[in-house]
CSV table of C-alpha atoms in Angstrom, one decimal:
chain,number,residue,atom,x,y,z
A,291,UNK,CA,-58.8,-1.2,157.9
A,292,UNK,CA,-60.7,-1.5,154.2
A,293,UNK,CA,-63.1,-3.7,156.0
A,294,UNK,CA,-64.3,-0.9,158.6
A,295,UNK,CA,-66.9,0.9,157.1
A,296,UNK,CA,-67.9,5.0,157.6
A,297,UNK,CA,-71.5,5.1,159.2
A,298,UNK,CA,-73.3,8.4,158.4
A,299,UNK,CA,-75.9,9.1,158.9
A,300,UNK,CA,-76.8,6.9,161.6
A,301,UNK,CA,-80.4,8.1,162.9
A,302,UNK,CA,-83.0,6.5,165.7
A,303,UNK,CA,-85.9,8.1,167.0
A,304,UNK,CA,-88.9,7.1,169.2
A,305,UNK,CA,-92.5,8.7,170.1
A,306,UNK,CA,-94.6,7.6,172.4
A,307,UNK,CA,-98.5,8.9,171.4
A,308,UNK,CA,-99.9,11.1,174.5
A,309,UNK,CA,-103.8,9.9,173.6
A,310,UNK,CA,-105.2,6.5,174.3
A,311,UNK,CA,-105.5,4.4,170.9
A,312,UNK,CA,-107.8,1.3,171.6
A,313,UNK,CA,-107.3,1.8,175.4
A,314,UNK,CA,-103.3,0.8,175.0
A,315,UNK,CA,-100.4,2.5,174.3
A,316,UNK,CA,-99.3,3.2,170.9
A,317,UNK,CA,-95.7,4.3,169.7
A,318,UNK,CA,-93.5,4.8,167.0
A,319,UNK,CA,-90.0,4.1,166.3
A,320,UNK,CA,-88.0,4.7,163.5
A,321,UNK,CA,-83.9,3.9,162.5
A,322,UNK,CA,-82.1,4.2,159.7
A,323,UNK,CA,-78.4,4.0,158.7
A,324,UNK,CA,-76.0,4.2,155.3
A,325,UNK,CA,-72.7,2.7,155.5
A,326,UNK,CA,-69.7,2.6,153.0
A,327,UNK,CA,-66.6,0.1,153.0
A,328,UNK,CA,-63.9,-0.6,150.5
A,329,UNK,CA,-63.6,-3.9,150.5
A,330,UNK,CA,-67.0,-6.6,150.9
A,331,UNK,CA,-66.2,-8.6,154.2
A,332,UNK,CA,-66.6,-12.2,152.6
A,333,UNK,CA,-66.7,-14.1,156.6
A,334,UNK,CA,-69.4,-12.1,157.4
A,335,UNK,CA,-71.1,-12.1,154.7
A,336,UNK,CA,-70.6,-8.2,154.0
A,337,UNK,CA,-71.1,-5.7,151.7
A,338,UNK,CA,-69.5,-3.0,150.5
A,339,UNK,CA,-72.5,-0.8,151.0
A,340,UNK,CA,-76.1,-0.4,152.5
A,341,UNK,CA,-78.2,1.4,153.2
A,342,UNK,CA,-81.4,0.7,155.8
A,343,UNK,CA,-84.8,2.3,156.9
A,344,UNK,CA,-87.4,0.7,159.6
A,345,UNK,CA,-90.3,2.4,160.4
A,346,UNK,CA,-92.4,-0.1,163.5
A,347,UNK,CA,-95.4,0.9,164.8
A,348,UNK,CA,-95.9,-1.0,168.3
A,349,UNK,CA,-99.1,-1.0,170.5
A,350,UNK,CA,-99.3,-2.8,173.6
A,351,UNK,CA,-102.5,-2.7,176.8
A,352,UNK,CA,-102.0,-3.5,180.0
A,353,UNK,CA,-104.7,-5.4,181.9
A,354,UNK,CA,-105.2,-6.6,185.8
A,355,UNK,CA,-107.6,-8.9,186.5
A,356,UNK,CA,-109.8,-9.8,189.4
A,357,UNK,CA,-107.1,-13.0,190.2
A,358,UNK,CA,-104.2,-10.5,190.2
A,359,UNK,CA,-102.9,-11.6,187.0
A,360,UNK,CA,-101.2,-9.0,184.7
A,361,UNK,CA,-102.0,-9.5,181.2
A,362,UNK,CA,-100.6,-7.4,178.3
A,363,UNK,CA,-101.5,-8.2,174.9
A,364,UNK,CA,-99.3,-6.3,171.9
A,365,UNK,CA,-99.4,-5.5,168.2
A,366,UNK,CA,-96.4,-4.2,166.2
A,367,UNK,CA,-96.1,-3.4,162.7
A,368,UNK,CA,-92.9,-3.0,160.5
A,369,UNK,CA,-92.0,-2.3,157.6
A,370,UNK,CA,-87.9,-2.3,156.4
A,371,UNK,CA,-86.2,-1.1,153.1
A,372,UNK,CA,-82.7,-2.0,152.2
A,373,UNK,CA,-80.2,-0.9,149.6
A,374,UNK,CA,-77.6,-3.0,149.3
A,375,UNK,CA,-74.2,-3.6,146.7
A,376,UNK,CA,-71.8,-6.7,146.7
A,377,UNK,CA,-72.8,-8.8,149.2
A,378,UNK,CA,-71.2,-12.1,149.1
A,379,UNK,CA,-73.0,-14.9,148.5
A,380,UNK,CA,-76.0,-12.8,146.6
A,381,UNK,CA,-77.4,-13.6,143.5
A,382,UNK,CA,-75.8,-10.2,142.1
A,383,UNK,CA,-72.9,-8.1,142.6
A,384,UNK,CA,-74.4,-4.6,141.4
A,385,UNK,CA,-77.2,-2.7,143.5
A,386,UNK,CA,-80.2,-4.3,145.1
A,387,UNK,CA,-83.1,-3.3,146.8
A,388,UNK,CA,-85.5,-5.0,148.9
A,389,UNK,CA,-88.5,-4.0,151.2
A,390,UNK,CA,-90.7,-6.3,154.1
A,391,UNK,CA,-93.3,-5.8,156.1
A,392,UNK,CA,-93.1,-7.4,158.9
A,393,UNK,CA,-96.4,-7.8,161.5
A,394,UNK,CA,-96.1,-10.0,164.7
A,395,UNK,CA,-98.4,-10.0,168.0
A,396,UNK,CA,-98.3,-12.0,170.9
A,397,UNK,CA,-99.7,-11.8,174.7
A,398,UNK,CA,-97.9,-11.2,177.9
A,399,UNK,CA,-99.5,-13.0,181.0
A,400,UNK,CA,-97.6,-12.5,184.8
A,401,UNK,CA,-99.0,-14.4,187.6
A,402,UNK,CA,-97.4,-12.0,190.7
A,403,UNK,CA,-97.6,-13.8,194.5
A,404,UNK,CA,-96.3,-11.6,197.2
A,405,UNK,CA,-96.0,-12.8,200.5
A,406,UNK,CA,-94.8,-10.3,203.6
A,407,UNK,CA,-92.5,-11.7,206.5
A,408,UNK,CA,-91.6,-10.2,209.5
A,409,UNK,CA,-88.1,-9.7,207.8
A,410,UNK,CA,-89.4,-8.2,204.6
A,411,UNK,CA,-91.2,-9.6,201.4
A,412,UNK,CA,-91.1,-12.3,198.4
A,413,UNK,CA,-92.3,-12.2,195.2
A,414,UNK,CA,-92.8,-14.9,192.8
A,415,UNK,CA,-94.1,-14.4,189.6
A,416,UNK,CA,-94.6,-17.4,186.6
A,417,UNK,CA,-94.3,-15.7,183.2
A,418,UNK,CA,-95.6,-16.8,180.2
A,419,UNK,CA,-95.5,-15.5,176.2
A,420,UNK,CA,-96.5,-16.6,172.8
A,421,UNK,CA,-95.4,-14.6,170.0
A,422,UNK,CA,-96.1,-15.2,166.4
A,423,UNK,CA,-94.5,-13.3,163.5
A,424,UNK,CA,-94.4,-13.6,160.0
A,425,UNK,CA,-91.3,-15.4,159.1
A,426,UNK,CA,-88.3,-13.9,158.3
A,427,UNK,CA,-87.3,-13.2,154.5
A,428,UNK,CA,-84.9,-14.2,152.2
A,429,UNK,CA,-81.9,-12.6,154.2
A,430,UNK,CA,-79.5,-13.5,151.3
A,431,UNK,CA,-78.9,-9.9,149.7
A,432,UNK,CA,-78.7,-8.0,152.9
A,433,UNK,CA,-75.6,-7.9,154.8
A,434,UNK,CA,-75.8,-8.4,158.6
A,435,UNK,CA,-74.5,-5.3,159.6
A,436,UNK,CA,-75.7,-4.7,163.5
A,437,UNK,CA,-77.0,-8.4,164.3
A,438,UNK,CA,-73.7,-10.1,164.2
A,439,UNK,CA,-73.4,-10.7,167.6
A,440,UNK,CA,-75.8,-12.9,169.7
A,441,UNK,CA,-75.9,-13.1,173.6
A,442,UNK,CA,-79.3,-15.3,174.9
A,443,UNK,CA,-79.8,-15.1,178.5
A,444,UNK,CA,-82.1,-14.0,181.3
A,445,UNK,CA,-82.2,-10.5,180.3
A,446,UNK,CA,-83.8,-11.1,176.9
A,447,UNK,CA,-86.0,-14.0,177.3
A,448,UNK,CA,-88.9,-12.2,176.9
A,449,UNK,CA,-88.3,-9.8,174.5
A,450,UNK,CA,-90.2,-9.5,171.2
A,451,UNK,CA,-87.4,-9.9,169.0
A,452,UNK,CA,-83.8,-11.4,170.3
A,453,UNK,CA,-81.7,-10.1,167.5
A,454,UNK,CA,-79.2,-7.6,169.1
A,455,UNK,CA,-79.5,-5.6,165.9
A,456,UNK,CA,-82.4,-4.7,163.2
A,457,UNK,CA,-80.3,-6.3,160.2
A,458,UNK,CA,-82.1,-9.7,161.0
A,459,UNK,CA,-85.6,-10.3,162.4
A,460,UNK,CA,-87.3,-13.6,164.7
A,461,UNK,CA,-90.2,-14.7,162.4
A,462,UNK,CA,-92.4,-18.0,163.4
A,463,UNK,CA,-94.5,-19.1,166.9
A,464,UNK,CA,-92.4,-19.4,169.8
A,465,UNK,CA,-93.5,-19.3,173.4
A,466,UNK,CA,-91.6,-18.2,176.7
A,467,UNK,CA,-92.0,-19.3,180.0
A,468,UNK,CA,-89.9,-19.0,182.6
A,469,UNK,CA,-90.1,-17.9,186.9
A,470,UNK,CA,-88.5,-15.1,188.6
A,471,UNK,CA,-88.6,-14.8,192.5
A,472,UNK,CA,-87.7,-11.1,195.0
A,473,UNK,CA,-86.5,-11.4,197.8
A,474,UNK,CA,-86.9,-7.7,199.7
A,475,UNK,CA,-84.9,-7.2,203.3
A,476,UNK,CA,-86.4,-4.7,205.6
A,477,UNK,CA,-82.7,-3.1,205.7
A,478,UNK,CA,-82.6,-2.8,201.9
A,479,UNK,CA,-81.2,-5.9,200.6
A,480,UNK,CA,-82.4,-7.8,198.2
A,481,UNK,CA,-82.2,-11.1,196.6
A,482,UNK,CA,-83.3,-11.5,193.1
A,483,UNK,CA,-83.4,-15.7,190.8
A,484,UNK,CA,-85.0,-16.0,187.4
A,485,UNK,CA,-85.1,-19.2,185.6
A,486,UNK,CA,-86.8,-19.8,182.1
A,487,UNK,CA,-86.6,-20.9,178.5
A,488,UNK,CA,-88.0,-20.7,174.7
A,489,UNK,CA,-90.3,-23.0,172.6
A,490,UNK,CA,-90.4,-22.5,168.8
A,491,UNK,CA,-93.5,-24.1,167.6
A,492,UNK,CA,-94.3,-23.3,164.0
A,493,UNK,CA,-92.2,-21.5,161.4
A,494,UNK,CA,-88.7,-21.0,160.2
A,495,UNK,CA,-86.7,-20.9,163.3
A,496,UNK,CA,-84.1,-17.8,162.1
A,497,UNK,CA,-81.5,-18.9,164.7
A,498,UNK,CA,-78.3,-21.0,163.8
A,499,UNK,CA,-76.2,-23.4,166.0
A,500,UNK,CA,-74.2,-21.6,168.8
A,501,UNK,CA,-77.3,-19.2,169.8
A,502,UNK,CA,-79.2,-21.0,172.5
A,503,UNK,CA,-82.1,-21.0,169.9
A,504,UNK,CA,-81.6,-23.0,167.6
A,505,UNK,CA,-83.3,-26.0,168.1
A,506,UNK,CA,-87.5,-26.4,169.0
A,507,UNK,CA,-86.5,-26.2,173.1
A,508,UNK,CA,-84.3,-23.4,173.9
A,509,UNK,CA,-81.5,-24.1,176.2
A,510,UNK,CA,-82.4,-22.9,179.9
A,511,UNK,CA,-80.9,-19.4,181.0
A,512,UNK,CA,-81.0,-18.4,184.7
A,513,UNK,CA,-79.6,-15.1,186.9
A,514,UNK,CA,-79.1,-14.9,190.6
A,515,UNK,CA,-78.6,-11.3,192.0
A,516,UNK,CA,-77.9,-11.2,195.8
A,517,UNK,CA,-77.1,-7.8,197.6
A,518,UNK,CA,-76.9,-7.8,201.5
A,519,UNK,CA,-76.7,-4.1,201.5
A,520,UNK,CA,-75.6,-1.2,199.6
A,521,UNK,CA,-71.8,-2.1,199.5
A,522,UNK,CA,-71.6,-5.8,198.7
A,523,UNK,CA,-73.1,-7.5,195.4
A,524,UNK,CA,-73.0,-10.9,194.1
A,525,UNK,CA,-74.1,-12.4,190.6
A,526,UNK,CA,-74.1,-15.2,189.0
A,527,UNK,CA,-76.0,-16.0,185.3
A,528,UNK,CA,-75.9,-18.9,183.3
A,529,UNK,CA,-77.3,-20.8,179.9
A,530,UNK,CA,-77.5,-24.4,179.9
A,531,UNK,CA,-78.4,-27.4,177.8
A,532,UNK,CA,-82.3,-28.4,178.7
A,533,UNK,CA,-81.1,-31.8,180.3
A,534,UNK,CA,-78.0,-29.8,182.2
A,535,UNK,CA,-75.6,-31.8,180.5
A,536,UNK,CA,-73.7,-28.9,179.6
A,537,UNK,CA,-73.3,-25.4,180.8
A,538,UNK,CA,-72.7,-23.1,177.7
A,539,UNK,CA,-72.4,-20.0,178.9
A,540,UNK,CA,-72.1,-18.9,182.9
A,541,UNK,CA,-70.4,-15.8,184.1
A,542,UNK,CA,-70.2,-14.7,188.1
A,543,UNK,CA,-69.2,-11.1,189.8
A,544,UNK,CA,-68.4,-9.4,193.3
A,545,UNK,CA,-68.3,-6.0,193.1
A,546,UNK,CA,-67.8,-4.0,196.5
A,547,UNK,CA,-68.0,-0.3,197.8
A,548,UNK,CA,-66.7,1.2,200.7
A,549,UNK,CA,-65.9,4.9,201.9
A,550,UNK,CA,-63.3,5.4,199.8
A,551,UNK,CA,-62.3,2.2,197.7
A,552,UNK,CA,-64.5,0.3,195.1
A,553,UNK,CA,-63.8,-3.3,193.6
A,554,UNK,CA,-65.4,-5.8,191.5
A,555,UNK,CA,-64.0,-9.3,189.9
A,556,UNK,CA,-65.6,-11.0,187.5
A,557,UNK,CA,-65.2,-14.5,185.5
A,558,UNK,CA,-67.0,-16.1,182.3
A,559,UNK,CA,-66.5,-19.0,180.5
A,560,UNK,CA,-68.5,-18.8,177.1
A,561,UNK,CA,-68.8,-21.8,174.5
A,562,UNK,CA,-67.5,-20.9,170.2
A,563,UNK,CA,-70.2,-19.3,168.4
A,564,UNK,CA,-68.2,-19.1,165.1
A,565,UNK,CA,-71.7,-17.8,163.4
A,566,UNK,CA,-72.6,-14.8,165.7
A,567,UNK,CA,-68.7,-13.4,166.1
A,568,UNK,CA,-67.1,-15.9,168.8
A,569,UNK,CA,-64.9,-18.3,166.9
A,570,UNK,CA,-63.4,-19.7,169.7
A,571,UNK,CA,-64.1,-20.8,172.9
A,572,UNK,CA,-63.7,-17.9,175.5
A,573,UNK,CA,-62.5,-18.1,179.6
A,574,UNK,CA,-61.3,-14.8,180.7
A,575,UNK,CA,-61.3,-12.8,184.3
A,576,UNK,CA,-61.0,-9.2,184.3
A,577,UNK,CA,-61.6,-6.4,187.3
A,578,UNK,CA,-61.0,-2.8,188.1
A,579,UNK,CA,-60.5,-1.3,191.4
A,580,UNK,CA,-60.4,2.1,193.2
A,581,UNK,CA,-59.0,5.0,195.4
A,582,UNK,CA,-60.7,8.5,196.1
A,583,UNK,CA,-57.9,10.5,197.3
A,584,UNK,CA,-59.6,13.5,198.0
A,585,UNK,CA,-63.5,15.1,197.1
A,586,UNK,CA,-62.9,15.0,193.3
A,587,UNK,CA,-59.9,13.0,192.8
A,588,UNK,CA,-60.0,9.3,192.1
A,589,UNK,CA,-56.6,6.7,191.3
A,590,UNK,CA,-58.6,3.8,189.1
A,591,UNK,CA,-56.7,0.8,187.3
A,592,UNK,CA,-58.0,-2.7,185.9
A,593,UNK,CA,-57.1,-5.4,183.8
A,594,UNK,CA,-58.7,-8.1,181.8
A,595,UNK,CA,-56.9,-11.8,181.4
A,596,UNK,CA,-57.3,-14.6,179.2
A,597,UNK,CA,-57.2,-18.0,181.2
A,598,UNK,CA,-56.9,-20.5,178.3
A,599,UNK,CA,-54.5,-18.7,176.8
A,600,UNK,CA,-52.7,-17.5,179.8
A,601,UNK,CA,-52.4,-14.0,179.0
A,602,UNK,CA,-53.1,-10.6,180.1
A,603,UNK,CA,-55.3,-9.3,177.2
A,604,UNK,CA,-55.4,-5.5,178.7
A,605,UNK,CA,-53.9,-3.6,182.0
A,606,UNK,CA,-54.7,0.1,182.6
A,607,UNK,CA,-54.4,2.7,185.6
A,608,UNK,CA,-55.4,6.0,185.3
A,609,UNK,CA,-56.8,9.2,187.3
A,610,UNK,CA,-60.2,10.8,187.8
A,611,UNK,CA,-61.2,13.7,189.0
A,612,UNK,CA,-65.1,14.6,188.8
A,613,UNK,CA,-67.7,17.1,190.4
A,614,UNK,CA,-71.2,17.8,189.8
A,615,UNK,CA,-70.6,19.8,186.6
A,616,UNK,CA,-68.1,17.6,184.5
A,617,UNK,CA,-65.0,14.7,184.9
A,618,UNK,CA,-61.8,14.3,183.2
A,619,UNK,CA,-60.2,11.0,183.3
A,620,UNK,CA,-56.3,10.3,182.1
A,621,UNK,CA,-55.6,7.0,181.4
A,622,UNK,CA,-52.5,4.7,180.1
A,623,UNK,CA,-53.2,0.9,179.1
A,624,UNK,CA,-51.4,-1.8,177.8
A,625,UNK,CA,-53.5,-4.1,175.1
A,626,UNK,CA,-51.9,-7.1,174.1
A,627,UNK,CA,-52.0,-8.7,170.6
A,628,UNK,CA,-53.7,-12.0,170.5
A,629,UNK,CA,-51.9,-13.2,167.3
A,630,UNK,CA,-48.2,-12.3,167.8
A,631,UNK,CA,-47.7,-10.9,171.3
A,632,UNK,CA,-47.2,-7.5,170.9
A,633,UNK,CA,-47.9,-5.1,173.5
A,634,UNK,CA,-49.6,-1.8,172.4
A,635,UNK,CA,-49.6,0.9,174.5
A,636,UNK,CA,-51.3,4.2,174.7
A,637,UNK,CA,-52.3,7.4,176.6
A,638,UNK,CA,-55.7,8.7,176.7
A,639,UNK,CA,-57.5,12.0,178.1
A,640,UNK,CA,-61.4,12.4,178.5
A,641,UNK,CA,-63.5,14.7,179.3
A,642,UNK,CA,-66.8,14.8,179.8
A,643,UNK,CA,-69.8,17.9,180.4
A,644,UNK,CA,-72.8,17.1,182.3
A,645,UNK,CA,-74.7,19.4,179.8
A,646,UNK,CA,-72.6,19.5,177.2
A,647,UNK,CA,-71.2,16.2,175.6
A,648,UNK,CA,-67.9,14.8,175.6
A,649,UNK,CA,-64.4,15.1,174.1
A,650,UNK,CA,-61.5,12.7,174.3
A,651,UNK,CA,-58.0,11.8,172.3
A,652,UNK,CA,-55.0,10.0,173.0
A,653,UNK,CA,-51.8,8.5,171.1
A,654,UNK,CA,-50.2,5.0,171.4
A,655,UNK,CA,-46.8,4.1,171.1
């Protein structure tokens, strides 16, 4: 419990400019946090306080040429200030302070080719990206605080900046390149395949073993999405070793809906990451199912196992009910200890306003 820390404030905001600047769009963001703990977390590399301020200014254009090609070229500027105290490993215990700025701009270039059937339409479109950045600073005084965790796949190959937190920032050249292919029924179904992965080419690569990143060839990550129609979906999304010798990380799901019952299963196997929060190697299956009793009333229940340990990690059932203006849900779950056993279990009650906000409590026992 010392090692949880109390987060306020915690404050984002965003503005997008209404008037042209350059003939692109230009917008501002802003977060900043201040966090306490009693205790420095030494695995993480944690301290027992910090404060943090980003300002980024981002400006991006988006351009169509005579070939069809969509080209979008982007600028960002930010600048970060930190406060920090006891963080392990740093060259002092008392109160430090450090500020970056942090320019990077790249180029965007999509190559769509859209070819109609008589049973609907495909789309193929090659991607590619460079990005260069400055590189990222001495990180040793500044706890890690919201980029812990690391998750590279399809879904963020192409962003700017694949930190899953502003605590830590890619610097250096890389480039992305990568493929993704729509498929679009005449009756609404769709089929969707992306495939792709990331060059580093100058710079300090700021990416450890374990991320899918770390190295001057990315491993490759690839999604497959297939939906025959509105009540059946498939998926299925993977990172590999370039050479496929290895599959690091895949995960698949089913998820179906009918009149009055809803399902979905789903399965991943994920390699250790000891560095980004996974120490050990991770196979679980977990689902949730459905039953609308009436208009408003719903029976729900789910569960979550772990297959290399043999286990189930969580088990809950509960009730809904929900109309247009608000939904309350009741729940009772079972959450079982991973390092002696022990089953905790607890009662909870939600509700939630459309308008409004939302309230919950519960106790366990």
């Amino acid at each position: 419990q010392d090692l949880l820390p109390t987060v306020l404030p915690y404050v984002t905001a965003s503005h997008i400019f209404a008037d042209p600047m350059f003939g692109g769009e230009l917008s501002f963001n802003m977060n900043a946090y201040s966090l306490d703990r009693d205790d420095a977390a030494e695995a993480f590399d944690l301290g027992t306080n910090q404060t943090r301020g980003i300002a980024n200014l981002h400006w991006q254009k988006q351009m169509i040429n005579g070939m069809g090609q969509v080209i979008t070229p982007f600028m960002d500027v930010r600048g970060d200030v930190y406060v920090t105290e006891n963080v392990p490993g740093a060259a002092t215990d008392s109160e430090t302070a450090a500020a970056h700025l942090l320019p990077s701009a790249g180029v965007d270039v999509r190559w769509p080719f859209i070819a109609t059937h008589g049973f609907g339409q495909s789309i193929v479109t090659p991607v590619f990206q460079i990005i260069s950045a400055t590189e990222e600073e001495d990180e040793s005084s500044i706890g890690d605080e919201d980029a812990i965790t690391l998750n590279f796949d399809h879904s963020n190959l192409f962003l700017q900046d694949r930190f899953s937190g502003f605590d830590r920032y890619e610097g250096g050249t890389r480039i992305n390149a990568g493929a993704m292919y729509t498929y679009l029924a005449d009756n609404g179904g769709f089929a969707r395949m992306s495939l792709g992965e990331s060059f580093h080419i100058a710079g300090e690569n700021s990416f450890d073993m374990g991320s899918g990143l770390d190295g001057p060839v990315s491993d490759l990550v690839g999604a497959i999405a297939y939906q025959p129609n509105e009540k059946l979906r498939l998926t299925y999304e993977a990172r590999a070793e370039e050479d496929l010798s290895r599959i690091n990380s895949q995960e698949a799901s089913v998820s179906l809906s009918l009149n009055r019952i809803w399902g979905s299963l789903s399965y991943a196997d994920i390699s250790a990451a000891p560095i980004y929060g996974r120490p050990d190697h991770e196979e679980q299956v977990w689902g949730d199912a459905g039953y609308k009793l009436a208009e408003a009333w719903s029976l729900f229940g789910g569960f979550r196992y772990d297959v290399l340990d043999d286990r189930f990690i969580n088990k809950y059932v509960g009730v809904l009910f929900e109309c247009d203006c608000m939904n309350a849900k009741f729940t009772y779950s079972e959450y079982t200890d991973d390092s002696n056993d022990d089953v905790d279990r607890s009662v909870k009650l939600s509700v939630e306003f459309r308008t409004l906000g939302k309230i919950g409590g519960g106790f366990g026992f």
